[in-house]
mmCIF file of C-alpha atoms in Angstrom:
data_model
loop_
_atom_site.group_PDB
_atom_site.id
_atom_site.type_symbol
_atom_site.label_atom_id
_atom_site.label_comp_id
_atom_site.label_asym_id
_atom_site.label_seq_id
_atom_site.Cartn_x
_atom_site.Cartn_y
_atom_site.Cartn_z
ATOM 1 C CA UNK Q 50 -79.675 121.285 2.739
ATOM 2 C CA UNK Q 51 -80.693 118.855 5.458
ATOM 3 C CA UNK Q 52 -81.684 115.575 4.489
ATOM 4 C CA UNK Q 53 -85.490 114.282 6.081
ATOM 5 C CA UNK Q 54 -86.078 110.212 5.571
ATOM 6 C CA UNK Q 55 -90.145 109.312 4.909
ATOM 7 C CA UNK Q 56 -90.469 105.661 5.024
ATOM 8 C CA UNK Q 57 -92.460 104.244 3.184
ATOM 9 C CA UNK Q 58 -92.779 105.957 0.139
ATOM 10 C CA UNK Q 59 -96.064 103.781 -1.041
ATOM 11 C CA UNK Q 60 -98.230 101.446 1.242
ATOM 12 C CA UNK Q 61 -101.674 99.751 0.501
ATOM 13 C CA UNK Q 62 -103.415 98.601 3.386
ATOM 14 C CA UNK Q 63 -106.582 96.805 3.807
ATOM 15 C CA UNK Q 64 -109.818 99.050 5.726
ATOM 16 C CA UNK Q 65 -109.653 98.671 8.987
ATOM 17 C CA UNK Q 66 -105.984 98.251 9.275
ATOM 18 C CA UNK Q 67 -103.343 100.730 10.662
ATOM 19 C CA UNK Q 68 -100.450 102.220 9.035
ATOM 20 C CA UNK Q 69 -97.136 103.816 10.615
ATOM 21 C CA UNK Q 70 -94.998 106.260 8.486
ATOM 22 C CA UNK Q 71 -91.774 106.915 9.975
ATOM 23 C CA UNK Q 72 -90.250 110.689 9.020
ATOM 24 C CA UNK Q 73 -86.629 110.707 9.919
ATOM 25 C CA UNK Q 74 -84.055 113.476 10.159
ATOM 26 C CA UNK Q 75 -80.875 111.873 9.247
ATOM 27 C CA UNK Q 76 -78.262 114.713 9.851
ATOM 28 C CA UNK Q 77 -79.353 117.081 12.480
ATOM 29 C CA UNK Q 78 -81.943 116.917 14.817
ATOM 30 C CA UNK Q 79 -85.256 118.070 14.356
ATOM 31 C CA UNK Q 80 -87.035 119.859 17.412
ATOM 32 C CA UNK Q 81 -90.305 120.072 15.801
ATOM 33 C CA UNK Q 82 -91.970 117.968 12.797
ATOM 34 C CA UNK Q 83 -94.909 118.856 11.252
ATOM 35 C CA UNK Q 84 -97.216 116.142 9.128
ATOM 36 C CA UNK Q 85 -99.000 117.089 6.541
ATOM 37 C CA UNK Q 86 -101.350 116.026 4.269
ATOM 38 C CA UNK Q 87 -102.298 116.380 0.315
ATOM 39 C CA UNK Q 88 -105.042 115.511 -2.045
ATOM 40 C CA UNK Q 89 -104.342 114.971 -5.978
ATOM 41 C CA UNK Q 90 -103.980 118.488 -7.014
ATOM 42 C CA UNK Q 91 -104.204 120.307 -4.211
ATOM 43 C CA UNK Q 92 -102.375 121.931 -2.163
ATOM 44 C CA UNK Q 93 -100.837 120.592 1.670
ATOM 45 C CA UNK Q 94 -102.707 121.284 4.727
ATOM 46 C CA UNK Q 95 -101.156 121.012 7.795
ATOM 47 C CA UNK Q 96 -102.720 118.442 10.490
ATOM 48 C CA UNK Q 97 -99.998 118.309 13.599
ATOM 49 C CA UNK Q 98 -96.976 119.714 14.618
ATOM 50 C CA UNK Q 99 -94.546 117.618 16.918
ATOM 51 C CA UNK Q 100 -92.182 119.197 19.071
ATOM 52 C CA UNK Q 101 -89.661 116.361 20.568
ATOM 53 C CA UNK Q 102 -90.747 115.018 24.223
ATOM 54 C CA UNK Q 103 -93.890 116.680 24.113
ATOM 55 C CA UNK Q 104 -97.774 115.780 22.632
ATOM 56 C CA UNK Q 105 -98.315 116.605 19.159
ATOM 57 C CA UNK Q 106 -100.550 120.095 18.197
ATOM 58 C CA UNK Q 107 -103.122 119.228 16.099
ATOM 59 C CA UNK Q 108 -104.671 121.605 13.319
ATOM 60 C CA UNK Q 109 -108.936 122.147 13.604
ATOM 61 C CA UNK Q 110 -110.384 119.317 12.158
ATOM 62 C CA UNK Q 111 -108.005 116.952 11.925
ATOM 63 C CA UNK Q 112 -108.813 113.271 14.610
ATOM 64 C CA UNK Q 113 -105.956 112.990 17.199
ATOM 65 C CA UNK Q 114 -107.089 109.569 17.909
ATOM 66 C CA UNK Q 115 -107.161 108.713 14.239
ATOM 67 C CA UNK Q 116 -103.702 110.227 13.484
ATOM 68 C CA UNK Q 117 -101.794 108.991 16.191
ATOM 69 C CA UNK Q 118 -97.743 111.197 15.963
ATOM 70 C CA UNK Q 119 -95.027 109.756 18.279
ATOM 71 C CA UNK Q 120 -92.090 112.237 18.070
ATOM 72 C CA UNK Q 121 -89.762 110.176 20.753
ATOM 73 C CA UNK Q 122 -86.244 111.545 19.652
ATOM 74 C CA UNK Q 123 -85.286 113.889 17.954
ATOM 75 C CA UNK Q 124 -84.435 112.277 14.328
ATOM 76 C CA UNK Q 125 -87.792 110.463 14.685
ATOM 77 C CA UNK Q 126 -91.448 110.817 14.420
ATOM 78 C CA UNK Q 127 -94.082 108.738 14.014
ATOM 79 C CA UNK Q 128 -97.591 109.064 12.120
ATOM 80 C CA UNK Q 129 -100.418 106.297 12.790
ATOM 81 C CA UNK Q 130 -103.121 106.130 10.612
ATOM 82 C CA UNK Q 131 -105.682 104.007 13.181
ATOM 83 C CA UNK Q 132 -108.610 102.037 11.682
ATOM 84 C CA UNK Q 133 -107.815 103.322 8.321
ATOM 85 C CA UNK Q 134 -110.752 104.130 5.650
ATOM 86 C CA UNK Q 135 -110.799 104.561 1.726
ATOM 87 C CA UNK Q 136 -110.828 107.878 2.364
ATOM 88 C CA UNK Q 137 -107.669 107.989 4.235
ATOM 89 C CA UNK Q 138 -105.916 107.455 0.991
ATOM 90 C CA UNK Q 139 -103.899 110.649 0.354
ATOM 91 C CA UNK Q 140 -100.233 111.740 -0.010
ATOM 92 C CA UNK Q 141 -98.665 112.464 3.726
ATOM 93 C CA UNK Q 142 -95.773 114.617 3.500
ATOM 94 C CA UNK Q 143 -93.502 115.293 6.576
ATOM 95 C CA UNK Q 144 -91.187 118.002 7.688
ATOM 96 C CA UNK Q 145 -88.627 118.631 10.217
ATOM 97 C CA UNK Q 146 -86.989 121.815 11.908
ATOM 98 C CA UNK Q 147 -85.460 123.367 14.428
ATOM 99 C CA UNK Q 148 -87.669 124.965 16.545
ATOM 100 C CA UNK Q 149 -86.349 128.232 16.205
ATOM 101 C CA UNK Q 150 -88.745 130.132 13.802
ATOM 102 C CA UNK Q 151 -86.279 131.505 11.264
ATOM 103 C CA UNK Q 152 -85.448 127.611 10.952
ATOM 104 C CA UNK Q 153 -85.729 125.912 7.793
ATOM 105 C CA UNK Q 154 -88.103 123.628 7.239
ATOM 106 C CA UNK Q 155 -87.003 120.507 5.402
ATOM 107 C CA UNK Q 156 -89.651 117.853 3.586
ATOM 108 C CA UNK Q 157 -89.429 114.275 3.446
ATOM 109 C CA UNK Q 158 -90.450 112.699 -0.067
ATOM 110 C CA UNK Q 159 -93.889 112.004 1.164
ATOM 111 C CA UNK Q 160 -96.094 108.601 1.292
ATOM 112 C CA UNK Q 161 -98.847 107.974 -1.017
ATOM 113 C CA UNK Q 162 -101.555 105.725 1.306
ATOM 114 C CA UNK Q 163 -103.507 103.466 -0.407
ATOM 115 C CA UNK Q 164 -106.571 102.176 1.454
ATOM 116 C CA UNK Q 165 -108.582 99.482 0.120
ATOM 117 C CA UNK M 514 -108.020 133.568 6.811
ATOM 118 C CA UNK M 515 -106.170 131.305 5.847
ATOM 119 C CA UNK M 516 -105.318 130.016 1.861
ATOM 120 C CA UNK M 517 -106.635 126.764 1.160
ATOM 121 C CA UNK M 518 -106.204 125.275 -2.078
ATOM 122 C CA UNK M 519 -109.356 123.628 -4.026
ATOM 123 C CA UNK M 520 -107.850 123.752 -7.654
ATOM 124 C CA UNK M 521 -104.531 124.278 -9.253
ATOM 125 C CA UNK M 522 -104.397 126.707 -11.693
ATOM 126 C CA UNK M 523 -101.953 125.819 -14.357
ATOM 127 C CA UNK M 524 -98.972 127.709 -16.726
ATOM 128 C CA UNK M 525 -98.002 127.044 -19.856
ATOM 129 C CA UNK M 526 -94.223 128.757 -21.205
ATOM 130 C CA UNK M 527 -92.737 128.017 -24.325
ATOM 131 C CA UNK M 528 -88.926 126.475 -23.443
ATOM 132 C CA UNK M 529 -86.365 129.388 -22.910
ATOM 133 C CA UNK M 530 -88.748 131.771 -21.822
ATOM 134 C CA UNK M 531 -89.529 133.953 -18.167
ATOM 135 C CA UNK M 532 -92.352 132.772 -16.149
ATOM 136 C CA UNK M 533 -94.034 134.434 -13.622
ATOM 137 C CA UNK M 534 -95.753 132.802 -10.643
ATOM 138 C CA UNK M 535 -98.324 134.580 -8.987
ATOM 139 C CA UNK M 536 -99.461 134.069 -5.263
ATOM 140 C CA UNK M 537 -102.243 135.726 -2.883
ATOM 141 C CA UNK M 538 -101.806 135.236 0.308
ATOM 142 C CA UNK M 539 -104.452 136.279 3.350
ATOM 143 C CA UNK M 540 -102.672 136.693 6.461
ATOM 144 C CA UNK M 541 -101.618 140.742 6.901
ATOM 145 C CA UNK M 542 -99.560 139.641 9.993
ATOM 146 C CA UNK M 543 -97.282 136.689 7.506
ATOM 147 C CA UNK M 544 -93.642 137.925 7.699
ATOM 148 C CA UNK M 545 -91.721 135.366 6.029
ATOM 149 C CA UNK M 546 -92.407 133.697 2.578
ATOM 150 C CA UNK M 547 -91.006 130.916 0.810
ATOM 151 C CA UNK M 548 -91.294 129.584 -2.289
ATOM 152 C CA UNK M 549 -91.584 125.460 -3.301
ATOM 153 C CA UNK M 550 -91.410 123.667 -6.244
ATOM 154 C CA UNK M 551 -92.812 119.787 -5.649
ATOM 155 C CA UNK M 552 -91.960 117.456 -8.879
ATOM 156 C CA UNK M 553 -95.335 114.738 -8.908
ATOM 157 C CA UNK M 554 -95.272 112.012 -6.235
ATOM 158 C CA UNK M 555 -92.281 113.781 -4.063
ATOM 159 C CA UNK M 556 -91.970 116.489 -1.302
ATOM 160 C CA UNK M 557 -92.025 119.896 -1.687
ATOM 161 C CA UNK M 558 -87.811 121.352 -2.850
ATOM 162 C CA UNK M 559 -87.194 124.956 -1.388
ATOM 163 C CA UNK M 560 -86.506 127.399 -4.002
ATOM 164 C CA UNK M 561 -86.242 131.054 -2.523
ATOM 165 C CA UNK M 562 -87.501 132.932 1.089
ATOM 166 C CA UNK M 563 -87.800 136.488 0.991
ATOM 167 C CA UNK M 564 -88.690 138.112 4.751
ATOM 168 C CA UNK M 565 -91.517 141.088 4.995
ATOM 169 C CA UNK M 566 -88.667 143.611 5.415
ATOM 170 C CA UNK M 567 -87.595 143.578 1.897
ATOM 171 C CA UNK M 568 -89.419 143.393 -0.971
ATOM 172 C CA UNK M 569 -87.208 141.703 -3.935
ATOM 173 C CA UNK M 570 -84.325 138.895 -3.529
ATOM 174 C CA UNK M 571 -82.659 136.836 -6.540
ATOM 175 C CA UNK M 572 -81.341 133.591 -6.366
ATOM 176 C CA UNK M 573 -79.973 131.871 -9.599
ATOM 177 C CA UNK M 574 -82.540 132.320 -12.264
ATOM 178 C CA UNK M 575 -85.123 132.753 -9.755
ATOM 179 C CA UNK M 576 -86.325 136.130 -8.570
ATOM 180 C CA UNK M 577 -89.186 136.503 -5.979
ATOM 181 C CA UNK M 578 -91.245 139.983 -5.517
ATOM 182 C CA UNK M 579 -92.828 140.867 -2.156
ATOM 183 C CA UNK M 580 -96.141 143.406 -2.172
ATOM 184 C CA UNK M 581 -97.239 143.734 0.987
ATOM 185 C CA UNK M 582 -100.081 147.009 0.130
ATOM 186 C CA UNK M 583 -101.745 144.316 -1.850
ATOM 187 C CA UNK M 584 -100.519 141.100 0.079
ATOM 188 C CA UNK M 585 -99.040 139.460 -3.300
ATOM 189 C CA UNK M 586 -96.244 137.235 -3.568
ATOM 190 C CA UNK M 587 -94.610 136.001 -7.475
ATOM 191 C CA UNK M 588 -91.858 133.871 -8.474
ATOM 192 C CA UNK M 589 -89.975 134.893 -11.647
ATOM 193 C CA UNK M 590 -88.020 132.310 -13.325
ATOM 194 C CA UNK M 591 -85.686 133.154 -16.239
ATOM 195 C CA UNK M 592 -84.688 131.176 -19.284
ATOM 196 C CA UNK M 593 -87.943 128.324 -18.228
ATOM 197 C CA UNK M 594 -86.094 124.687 -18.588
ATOM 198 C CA UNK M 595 -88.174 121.276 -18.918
ATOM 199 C CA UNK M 596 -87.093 120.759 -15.631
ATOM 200 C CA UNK M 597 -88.848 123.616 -13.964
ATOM 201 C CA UNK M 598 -91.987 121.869 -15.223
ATOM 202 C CA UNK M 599 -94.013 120.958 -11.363
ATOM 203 C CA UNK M 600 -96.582 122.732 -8.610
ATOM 204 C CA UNK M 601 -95.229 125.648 -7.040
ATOM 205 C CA UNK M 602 -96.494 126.669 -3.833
ATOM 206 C CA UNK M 603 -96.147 129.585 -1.918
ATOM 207 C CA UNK M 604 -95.909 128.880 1.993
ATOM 208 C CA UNK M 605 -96.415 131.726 4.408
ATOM 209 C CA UNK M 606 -95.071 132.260 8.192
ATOM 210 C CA UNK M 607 -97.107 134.574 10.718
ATOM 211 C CA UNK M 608 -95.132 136.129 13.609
ATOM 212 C CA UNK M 609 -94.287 133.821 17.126
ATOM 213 C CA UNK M 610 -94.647 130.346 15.040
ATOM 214 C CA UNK M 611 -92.635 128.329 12.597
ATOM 215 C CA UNK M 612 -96.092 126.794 11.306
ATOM 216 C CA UNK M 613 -96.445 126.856 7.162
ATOM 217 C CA UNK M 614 -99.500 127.914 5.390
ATOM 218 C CA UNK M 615 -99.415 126.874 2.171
ATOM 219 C CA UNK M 616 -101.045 128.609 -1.074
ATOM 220 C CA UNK M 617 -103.063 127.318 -3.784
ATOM 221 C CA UNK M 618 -100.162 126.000 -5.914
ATOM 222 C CA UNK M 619 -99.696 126.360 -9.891
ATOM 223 C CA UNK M 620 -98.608 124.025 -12.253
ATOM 224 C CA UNK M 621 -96.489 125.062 -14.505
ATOM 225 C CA UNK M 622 -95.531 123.214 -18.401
ATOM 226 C CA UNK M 623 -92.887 123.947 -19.971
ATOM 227 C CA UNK M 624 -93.476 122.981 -23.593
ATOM 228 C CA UNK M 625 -90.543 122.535 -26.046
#
């Protein structure tokens, strides 16, 4: 299968600070990219989709201004954690498809966010 | 509705023998399922898709049964190694999107 790049894999970050986690496609292009997000033990919940060259969709609940996604090529998007809080810390999990809807979806390894 | 997971029920097998995952999902108009096996601190590994218009497929050890009467989705895997020990999640597609719903998840120990 296709190969998706999260970067980085752990961060700690002080509260107030922001945090970028790059998801990268690294052999094929990826139309849309979807960010996730997932507590210890429970399962992912979706909080944007990213289609390339256009503004990210973002799932009820979930603070577009807080969560900031740049999806500027098509082997890259961004997530920005703005002003991050203690309870920002989670596991954020990327992944990246065509945007054909029979298209596999491929996962990066994730990024654990530490906020302290 | 949608599935949203608040615990994660878990599986014990004795090494060498069948598991069975079970999965409920919600959505009556969800046409393609998938199952995912995520090892702790990585991203989710595809294991096996099945589409609404069939209702068993087999992969290599892994078998995945569809009921859509009762909306019910399991993962069979045969001969359980150590290394099957992780979550598995069930993830769900609704028609005209390529969005993922994921299920509760289930851990599942494999003990020697």
């Amino acid at each position: 299968g296709a190969v998706v790049s999260q970067h980085p894999s752990r961060v700690i970050c002080k509260s107030g600070t922001s945090v970028k986690i790059e998801c990268r496609s690294l052999d094929f292009q990826a139309t849309t990219m979807f960010w996730y997000r997932q507590f210890p033990k429970q399962s992912l919940m979706l909080m944007a989709t990213s289609n390339e060259g256009s503004k990210a969709t973002y799932e009820q609940g979930v603070e577009k201004d807080k969560f900031l996604i740049n999806h500027a090529s098509l082997t890259l998007s961004t997530l920005t954690v703005t002003s991050a809080h203690p309870e920002d810390s989670s596991f954020y999990i990327c992944s990246a498809s065509l945007r054909d809807r029979n298209a596999e979806a491929f996962f990066g390894q994730g990024t654990r966010l530490t906020v302290v | 509705g949608e599935s949203v997971g608040l615990h994660l029920p878990t599986l014990s097998v004795q090494e060498g023998d069948n598991s069975i995952i079970n999965c409920a999902y919600s959505n009556s108009a969800s046409d393609y399922f998938i199952w995912y096996k995520q090892e702790s601190g990585k991203g989710p590994q595809f294991i096996i898709d099945i589409r609404s218009n069939m209702d068993k497929r087999q992969g290599q050890r892994v078998t995945v049964l569809l009921n859509k009467t009762v909306k019910h989705l399991s993962l069979q895997i045969a001969a359980t190694q150590p290394g099957d020990s992780a979550v598995y999640f069930c993830a769900e597609k609704a028609g005209g999107g390529n969005k993922l719903t994921f299920g509760t998840g289930t851990q599942l120990k494999v003990e020697l």
